[in-house]
Coordinates of C-alpha atoms and ligand atoms in Angstrom, one line a residue:
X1165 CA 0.0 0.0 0.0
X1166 CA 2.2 3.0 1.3
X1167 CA 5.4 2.8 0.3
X1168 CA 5.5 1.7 -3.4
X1169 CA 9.2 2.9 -3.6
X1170 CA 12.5 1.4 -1.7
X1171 CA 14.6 4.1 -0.7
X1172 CA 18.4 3.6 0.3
X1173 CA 19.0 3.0 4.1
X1174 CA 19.7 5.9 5.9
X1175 CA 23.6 5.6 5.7
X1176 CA 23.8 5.4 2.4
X1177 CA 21.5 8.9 2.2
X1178 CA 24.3 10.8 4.4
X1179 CA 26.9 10.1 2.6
X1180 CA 25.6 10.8 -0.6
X1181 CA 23.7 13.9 0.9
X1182 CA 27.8 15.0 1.9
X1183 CA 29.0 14.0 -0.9
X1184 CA 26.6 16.7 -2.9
X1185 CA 26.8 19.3 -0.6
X1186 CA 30.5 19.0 -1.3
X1187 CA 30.0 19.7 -4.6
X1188 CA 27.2 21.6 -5.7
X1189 CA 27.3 24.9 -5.1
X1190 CA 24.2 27.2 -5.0
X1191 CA 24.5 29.4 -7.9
X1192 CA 25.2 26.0 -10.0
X1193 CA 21.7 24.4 -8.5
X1194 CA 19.6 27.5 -9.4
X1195 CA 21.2 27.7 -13.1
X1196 CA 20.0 24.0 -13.3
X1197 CA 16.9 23.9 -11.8
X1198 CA 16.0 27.5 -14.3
X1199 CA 16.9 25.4 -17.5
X1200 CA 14.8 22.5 -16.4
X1201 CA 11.9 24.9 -16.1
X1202 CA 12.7 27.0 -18.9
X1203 CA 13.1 24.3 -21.2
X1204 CA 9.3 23.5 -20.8
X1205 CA 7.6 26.7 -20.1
X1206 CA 5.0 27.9 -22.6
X1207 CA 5.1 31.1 -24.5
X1208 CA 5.9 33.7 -21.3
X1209 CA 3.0 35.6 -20.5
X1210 CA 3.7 38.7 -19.0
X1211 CA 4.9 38.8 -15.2
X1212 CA 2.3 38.7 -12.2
X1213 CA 2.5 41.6 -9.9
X1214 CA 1.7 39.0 -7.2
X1215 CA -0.5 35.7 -7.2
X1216 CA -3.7 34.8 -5.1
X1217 CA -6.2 32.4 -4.3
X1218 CA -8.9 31.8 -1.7
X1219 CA -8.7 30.7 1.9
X1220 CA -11.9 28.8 3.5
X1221 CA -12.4 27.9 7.1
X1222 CA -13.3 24.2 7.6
X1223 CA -16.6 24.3 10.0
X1224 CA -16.1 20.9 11.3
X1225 CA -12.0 20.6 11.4
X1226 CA -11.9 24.4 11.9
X1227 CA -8.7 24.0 9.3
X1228 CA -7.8 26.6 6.9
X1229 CA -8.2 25.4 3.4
X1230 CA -6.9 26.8 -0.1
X1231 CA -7.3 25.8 -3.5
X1232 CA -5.2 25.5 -6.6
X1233 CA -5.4 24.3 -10.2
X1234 CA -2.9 21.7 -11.2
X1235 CA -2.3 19.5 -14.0
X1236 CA -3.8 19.0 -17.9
X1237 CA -6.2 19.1 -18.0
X1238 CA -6.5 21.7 -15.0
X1239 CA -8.3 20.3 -12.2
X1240 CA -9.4 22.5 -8.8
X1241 CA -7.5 20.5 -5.5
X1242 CA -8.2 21.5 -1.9
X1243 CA -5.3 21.7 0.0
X1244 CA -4.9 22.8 3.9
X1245 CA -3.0 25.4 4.5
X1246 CA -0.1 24.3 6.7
X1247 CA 2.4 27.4 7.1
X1248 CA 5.2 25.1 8.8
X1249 CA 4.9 22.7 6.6
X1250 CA 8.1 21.8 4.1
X1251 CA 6.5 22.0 0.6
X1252 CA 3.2 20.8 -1.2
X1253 CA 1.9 17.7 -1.2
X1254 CA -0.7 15.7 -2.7
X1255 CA -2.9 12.5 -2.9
X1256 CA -1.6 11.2 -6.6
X1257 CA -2.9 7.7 -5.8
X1258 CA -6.7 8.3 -6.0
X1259 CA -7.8 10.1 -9.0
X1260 CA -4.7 11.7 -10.2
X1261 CA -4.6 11.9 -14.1
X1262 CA -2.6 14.2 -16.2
X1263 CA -0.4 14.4 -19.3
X1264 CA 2.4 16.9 -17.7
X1265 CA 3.0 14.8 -14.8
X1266 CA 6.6 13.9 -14.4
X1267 CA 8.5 12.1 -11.5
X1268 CA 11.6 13.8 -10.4
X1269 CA 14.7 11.4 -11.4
X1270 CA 17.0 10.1 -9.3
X1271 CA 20.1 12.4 -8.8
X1272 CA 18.3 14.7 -10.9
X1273 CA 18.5 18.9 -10.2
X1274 CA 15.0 18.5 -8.7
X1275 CA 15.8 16.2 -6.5
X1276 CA 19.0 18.3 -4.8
X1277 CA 16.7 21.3 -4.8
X1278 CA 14.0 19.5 -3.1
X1279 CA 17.1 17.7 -0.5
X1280 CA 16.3 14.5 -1.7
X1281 CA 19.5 12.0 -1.9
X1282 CA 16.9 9.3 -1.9
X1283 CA 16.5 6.8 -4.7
X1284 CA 13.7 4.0 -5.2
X1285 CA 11.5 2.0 -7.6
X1286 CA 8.2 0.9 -7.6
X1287 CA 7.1 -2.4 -7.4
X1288 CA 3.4 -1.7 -8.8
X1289 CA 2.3 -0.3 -12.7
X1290 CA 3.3 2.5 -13.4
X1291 CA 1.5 5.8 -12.1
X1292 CA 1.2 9.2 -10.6
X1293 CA 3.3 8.6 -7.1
X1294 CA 4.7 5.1 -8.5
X1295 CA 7.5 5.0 -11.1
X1296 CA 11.1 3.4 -10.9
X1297 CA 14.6 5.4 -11.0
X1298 CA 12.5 8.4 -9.1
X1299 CA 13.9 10.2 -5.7
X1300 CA 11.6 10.7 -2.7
X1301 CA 10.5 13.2 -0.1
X1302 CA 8.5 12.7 3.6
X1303 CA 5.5 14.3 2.9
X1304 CA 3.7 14.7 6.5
X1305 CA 0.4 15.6 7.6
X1306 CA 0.4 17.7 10.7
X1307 CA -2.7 16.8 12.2
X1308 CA -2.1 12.8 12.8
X1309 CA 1.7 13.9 12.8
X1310 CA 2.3 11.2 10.5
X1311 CA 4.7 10.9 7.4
X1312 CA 5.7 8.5 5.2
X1313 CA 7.7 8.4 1.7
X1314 CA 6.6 10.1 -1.5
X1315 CA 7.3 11.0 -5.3
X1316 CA 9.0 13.8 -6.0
X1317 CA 7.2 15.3 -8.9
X1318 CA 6.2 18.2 -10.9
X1319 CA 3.3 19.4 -13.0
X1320 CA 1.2 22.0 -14.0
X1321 CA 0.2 24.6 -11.3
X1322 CA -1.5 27.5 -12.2
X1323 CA -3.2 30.5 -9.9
X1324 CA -4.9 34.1 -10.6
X1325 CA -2.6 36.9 -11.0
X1326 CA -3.3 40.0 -8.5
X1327 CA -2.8 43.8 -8.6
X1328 CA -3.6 43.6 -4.8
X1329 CA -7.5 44.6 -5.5
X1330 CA -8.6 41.3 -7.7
X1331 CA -8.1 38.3 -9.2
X1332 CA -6.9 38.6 -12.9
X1333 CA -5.5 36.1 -15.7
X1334 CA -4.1 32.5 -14.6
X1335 CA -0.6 32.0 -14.5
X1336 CA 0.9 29.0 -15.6
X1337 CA 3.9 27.5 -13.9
X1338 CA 4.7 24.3 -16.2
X1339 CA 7.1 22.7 -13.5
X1340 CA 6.1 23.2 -10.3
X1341 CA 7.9 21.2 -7.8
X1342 CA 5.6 18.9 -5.1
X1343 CA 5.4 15.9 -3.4
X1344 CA 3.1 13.0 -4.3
X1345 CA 1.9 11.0 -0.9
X1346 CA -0.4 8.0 -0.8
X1347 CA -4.1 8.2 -0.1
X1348 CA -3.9 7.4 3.0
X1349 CA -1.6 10.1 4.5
X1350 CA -5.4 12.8 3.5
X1351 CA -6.4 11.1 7.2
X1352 CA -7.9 13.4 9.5
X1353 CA -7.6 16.3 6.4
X1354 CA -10.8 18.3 5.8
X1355 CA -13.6 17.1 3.5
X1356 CA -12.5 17.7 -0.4
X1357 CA -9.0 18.3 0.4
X1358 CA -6.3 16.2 -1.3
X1359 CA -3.0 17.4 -0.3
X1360 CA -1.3 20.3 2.3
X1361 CA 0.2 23.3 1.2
X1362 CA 3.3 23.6 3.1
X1363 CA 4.6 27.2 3.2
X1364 CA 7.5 27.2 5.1
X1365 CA 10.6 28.2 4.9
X1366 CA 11.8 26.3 2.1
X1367 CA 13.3 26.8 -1.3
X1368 CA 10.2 24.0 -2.4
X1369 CA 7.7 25.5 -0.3
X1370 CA 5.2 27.8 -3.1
X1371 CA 6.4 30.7 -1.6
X1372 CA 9.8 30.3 -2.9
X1373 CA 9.1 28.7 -5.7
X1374 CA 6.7 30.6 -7.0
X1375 CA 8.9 33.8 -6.0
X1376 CA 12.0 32.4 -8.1
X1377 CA 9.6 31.7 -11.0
X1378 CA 8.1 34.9 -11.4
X1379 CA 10.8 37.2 -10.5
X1380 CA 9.0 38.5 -7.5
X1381 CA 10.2 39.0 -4.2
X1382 CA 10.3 36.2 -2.1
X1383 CA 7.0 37.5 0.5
X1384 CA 3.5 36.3 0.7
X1385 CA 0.7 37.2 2.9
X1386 CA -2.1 35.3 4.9
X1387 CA -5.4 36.8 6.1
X1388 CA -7.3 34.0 7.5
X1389 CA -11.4 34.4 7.3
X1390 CA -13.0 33.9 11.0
X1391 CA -16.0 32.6 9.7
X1392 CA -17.2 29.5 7.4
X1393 CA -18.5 30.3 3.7
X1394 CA -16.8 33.7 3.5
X1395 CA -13.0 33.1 2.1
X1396 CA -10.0 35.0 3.3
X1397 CA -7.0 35.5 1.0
X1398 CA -3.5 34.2 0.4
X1399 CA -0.9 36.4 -1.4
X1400 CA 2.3 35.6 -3.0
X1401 CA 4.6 38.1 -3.9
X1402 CA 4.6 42.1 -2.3
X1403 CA 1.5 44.3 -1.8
X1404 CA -0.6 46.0 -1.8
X1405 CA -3.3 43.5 -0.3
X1406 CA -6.3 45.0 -0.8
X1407 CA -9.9 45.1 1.1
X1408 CA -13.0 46.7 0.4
X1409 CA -13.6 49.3 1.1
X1410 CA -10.2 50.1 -0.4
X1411 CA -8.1 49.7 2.5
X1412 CA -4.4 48.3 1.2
X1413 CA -3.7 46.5 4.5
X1414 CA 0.0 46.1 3.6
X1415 CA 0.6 49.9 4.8
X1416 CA 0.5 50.0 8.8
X1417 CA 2.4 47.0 9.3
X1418 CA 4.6 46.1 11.8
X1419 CA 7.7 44.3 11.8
X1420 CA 9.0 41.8 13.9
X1421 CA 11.8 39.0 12.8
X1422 CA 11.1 36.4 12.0
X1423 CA 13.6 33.9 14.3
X1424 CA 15.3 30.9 12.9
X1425 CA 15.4 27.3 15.4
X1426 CA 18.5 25.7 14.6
X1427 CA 16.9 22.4 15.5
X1428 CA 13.8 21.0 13.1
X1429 CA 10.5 21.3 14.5
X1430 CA 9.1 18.6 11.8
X1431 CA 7.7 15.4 12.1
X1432 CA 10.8 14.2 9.9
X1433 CA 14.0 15.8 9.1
X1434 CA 17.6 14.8 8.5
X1435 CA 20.5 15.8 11.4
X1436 CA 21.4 19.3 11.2
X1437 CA 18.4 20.5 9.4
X1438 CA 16.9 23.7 11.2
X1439 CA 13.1 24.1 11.4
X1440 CA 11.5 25.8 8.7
X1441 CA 8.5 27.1 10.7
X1442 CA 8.1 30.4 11.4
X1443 CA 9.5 31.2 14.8
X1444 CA 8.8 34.9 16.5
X1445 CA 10.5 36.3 19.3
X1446 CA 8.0 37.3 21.8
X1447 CA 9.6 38.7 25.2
X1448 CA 6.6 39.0 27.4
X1449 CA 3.0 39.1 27.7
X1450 CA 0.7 41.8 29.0
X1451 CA -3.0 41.7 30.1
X1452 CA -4.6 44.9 29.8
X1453 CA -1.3 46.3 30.1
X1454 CA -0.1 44.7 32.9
X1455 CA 2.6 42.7 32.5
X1456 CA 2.2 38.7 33.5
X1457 CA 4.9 36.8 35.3
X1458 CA 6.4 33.5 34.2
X1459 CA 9.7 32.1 33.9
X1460 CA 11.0 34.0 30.4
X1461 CA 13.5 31.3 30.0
X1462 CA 11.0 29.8 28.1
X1463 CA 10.6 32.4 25.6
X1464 CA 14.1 31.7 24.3
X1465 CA 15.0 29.2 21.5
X1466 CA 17.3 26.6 23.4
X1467 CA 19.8 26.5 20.3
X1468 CA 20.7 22.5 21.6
X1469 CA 17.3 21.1 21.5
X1470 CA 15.1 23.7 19.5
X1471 CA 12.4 23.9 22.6
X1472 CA 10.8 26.6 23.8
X1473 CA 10.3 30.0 21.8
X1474 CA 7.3 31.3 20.0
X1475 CA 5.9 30.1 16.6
X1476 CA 2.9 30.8 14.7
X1477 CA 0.8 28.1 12.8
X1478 CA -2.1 27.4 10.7
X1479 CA -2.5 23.5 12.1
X1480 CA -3.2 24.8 15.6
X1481 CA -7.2 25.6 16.1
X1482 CA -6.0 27.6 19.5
X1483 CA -3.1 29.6 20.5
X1484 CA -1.6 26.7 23.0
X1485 CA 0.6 27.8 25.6
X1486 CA 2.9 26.1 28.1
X1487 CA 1.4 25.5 31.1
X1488 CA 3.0 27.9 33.4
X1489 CA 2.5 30.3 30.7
X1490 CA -1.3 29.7 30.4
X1491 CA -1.9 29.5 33.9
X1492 CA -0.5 33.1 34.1
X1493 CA -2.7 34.4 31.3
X1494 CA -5.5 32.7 32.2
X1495 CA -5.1 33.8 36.1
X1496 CA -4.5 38.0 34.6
X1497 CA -7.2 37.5 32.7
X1498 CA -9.8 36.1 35.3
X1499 CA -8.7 38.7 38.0
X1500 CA -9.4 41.3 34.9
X1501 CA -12.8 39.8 34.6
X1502 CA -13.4 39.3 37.9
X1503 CA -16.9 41.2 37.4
X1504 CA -18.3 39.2 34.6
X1505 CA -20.3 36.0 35.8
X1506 CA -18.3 33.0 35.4
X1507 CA -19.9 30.0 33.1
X1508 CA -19.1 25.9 33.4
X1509 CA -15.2 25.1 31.1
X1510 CA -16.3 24.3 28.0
X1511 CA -13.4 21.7 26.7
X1512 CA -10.7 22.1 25.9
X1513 CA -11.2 25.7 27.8
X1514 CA -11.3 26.8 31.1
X1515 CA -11.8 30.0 32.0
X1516 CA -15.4 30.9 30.4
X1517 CA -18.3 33.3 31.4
X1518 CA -21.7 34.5 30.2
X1519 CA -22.0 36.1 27.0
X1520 CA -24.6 38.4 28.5
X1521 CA -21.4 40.1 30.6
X1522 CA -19.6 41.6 28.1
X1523 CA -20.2 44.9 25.4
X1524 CA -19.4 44.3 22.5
X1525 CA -17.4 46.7 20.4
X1526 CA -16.1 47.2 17.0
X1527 CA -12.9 44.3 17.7
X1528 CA -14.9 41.5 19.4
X1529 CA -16.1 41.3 23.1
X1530 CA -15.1 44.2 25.3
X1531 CA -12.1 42.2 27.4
X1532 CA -8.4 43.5 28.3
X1533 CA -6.3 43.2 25.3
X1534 CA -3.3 40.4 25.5
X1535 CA -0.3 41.9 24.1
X1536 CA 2.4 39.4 22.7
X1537 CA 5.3 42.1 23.6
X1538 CA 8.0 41.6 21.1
X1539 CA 11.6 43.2 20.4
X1540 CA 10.5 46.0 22.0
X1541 CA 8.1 47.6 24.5
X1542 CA 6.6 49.5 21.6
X1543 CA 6.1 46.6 19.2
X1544 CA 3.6 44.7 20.6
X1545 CA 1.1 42.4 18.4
X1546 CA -2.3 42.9 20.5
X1547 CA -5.0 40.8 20.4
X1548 CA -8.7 42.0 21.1
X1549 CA -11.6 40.4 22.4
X1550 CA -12.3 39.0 18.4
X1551 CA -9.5 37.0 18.7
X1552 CA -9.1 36.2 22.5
X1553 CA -12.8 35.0 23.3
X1554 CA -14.1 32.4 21.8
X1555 CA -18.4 31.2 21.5
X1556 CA -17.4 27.6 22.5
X1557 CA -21.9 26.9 23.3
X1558 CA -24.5 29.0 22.7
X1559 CA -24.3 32.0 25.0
X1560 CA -20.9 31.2 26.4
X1561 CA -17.6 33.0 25.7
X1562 CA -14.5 31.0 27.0
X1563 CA -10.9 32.4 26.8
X1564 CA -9.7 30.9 23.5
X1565 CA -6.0 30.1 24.5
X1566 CA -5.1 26.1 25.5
X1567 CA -2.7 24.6 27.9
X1568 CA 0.0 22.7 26.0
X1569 CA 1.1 20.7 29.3
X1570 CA 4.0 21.0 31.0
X1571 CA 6.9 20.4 28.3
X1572 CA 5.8 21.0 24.8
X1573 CA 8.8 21.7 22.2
X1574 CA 7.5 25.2 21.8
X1575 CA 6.6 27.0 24.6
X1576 CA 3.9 29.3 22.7
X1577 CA 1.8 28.0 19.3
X1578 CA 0.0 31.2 18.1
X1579 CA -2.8 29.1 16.5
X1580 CA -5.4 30.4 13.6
X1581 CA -8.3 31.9 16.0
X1582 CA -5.7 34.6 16.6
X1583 CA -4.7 35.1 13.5
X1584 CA -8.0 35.3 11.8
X1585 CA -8.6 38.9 10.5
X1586 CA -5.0 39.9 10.9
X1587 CA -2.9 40.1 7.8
X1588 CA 0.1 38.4 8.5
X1589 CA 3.0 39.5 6.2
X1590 CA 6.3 36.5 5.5
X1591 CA 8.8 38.5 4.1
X1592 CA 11.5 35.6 3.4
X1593 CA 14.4 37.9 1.9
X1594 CA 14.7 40.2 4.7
X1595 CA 13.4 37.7 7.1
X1596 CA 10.9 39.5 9.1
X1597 CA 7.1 39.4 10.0
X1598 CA 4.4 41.9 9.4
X1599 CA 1.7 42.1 11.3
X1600 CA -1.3 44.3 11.4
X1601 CA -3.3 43.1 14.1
X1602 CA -7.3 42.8 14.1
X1603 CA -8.4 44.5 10.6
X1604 CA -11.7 45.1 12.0
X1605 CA -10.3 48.5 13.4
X1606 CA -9.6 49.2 10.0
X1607 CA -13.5 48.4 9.4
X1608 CA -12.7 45.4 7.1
X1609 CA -12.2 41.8 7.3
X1610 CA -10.0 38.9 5.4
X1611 CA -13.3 38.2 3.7
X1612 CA -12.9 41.6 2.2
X1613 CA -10.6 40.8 -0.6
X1614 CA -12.4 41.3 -4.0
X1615 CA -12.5 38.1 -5.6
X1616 CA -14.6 39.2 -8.6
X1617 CA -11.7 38.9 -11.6
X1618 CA -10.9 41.7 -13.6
X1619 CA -9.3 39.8 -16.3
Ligands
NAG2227 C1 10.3 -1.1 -12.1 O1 11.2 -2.0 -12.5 C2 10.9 -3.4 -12.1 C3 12.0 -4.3 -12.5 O2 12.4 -4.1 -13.8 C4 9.6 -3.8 -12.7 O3 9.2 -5.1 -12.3 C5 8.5 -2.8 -12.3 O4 7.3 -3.1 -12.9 C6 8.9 -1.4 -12.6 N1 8.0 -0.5 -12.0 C7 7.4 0.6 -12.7 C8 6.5 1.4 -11.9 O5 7.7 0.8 -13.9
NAG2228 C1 -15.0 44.3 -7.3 O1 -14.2 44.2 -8.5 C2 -15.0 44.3 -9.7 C3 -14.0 44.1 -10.9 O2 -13.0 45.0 -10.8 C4 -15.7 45.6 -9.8 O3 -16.4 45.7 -11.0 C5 -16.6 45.8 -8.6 O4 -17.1 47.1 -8.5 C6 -15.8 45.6 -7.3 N1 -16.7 45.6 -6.1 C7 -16.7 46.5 -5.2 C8 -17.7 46.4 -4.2 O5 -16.0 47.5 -5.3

């Protein structure tokens, strides 16, 4: 079933993984990888500004999912959006037909770019996801944290071109680099979707590749939707990002680097590989201004072991914090609240009270804001009562933060309720983070982008 392909045993991989990085030298694997593509591109059309394409919410698995078109013919696939995740990957066992499909040779440029020393054949007829003399990757899926062995592969991808206000002409990208992965690795992904786009930081990941192939810089943008049925909006390439009414949501940013953990966060990874998820460097946290006291040690990236720190992610529902950490949230915020008549935990939160006990203004519930205090005292990424409370049962607002136990890897998971309604900025070439906080100050919303093409 799974593994249709035999790869080498893990020795032989690190010595021929040394062995390349000995010699190939970065300029040398670009120039490569550019002919391969080059050589089958169709008639250029002219350069995207930027490219887009829908976010949905997932009502049931509360997962954020996207949509591109891929091979010839051109089919819609759902994919979840996964920001740590290594590179895009899809189900090629079920259902996958098309004429441009074509497995990534062993020892091949595609293969180095995509860190792949692997080499295998498949014991099965030939297929999408099964053909001999190909190398493989570990596509994962977050949410059963499982992975398992996969294709290497490219095909067609295409997406809408953007001036920042609207969708306009497809773009065609004739060799776009994924991973293929066996049905069974869609487990526990929402209904309709096939596949996880993995945007992190990674010369595979769309981001990169999509920057590299159309000459733009290397920066996309996410602005999760909050609710079900009304899509938010992934960018890649620069703003503006545009929201009715008008509002270009890339101005007003602010900036925050974006960290790198020397230790891989991901479910698989080779010795020495660093994570590519997006780590922040938060340095306290205030409720309603007041500062809360934990131990700050575990704010810090331990550069042996990669724990602790602060990372953002699409694959957590909830912003989970270590327990200490929550505790001392949760404790500022109840003492803040001490007023407002306390309802039964709703799993998996605790601190919840009657809807009935708070206003309601323009950002959500009227609560103290949390502040995640960054680099600074004055940068601070401050989350309202939109994104801090959460309606977990009719007429019952509950604290929308989790406890991640005692010793998770990271200390703080910013999770996608807090980012929903913020426009979150990846800006991979000057490594930083922007960040605009809740758009609903700004009197718009993710949903806001105008998806009506002007083509
Ligand atoms: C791979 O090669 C083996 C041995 O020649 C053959 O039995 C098998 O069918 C081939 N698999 C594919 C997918 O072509
Ligand atoms: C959305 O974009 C279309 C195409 O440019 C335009 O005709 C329409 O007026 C826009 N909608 C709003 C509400 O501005």
């Amino acid at each position: 079933m799974v593994s249709c392909n035999i790869y080498c045993s893990s020795r032989e991989l690190s010595n021929q993984r040394s062995k390349m990085a000995a010699f190939t030298s970065w300029p040398l694997f670009f120039l490569i990888f550019g002919l391969v593509i080059s050589s089958s591109a169709s008639a250029a059309s002219t350069r995207p500004r930027a490219l887009v394409s829908p976010i949905m919410k997932d009502s049931i698995t509360l997962q954020y999912v996207t949509v591109v078109h891929q091979r010839t013919p051109s089919v819609p696939v759902n994919l979840v959006v996964d920001l740590g995740g290594r590179y895009l990957w899809v189900d090629c066992e079920t259902r996958y037909t098309s004429y441009t499909y074509h497995p990534a040779r062993c020892r091949s440029s595609l293969c180095s770019l995509a860190g792949s020393n692997s080499c295998g054949d498949c014991f099965s007829s030939p297929r999408p996801g099964c053909n001999n003399d190909t190398c493989g990757v570990f596509p994962d899926n977050p949410f059963t944290r499982t992975a398992t062995s996969g294709e290497l592969a490219v095909d067609v991808l295409s997406l809408p071109s953007t001036d920042g206000s609207n969708p306009s002409t497809q773009v065609t990208y004739p060799s776009f680099l994924f991973s293929c992965a066996p049905t069974f690795l869609t487990r526990g992904l929402a209904a309709g979707a096939t596949g996880v786009a993995g945007l992190g930081r990674t010369r595979v990941a769309p981001p990169s590749q999509l920057a590299a192939k159309f000459s733009f810089r290397r920066r996309f943008a996410l602005c999760l939707p909050s609710t079900p049925g009304n899509a938010g909006v992934l960018f890649f390439g620069p703003g503006p990002y545009r929201f009715l009414p008008n509002i270009d949501a890339s101005q007003s940013l602010l900036y925050t680097p974006l960290l790198t953990n020397p230790v891989s966060t991901a479910t698989t990874s080779s010795p020495g590989e660093p994570s590519y998820e997006y780590f922040i460097g938060v340095t306290a946290i205030k409720v309603g201004d007041k500062a809360v006291s934990f131990d700050k040690g575990l704010l810090k990236i331990d550069g042996k072991t990669g724990s602790g720190g602060t990372k953002i992610s699409t694959t957590a529902s909830f912003t989970a914090l270590q327990t200490t950490i929550y505790r001392a949230v949760t404790g500022a915020v109840s003492t803040a609240l001490a007023k407002v008549t306390r309802a039964a935990s709703v799993a998996p939160f605790n601190l919840c009270y009657e809807a009935s006990g708070f206003s309601s203004t323009r950002v959500g519930p009227g609560v103290p804001a949390i502040d995640l205090v960054l680099q600074s005292d004055q940068v601070y990424w401050r989350i309202f009562g939109a994104n801090s409370m959460v309606e977990a049962k009719q007429g019952v607002l509950c604290l929308a933060f989790v406890d991640a136990g005692r010793n998770p890897k990271t200390s703080i998971v910013v999770g996608g309720y807090q980012l929903e309604n913020n426009l979150l900025e990846f800006d991979l070439d000057y490594s930083r983070l922007g960040f605009s906080s809740t758009l609903l100050f700004r009197q718009t919303t993710c949903s806001n982008f105008n998806f009506t093409s002007s083509a």
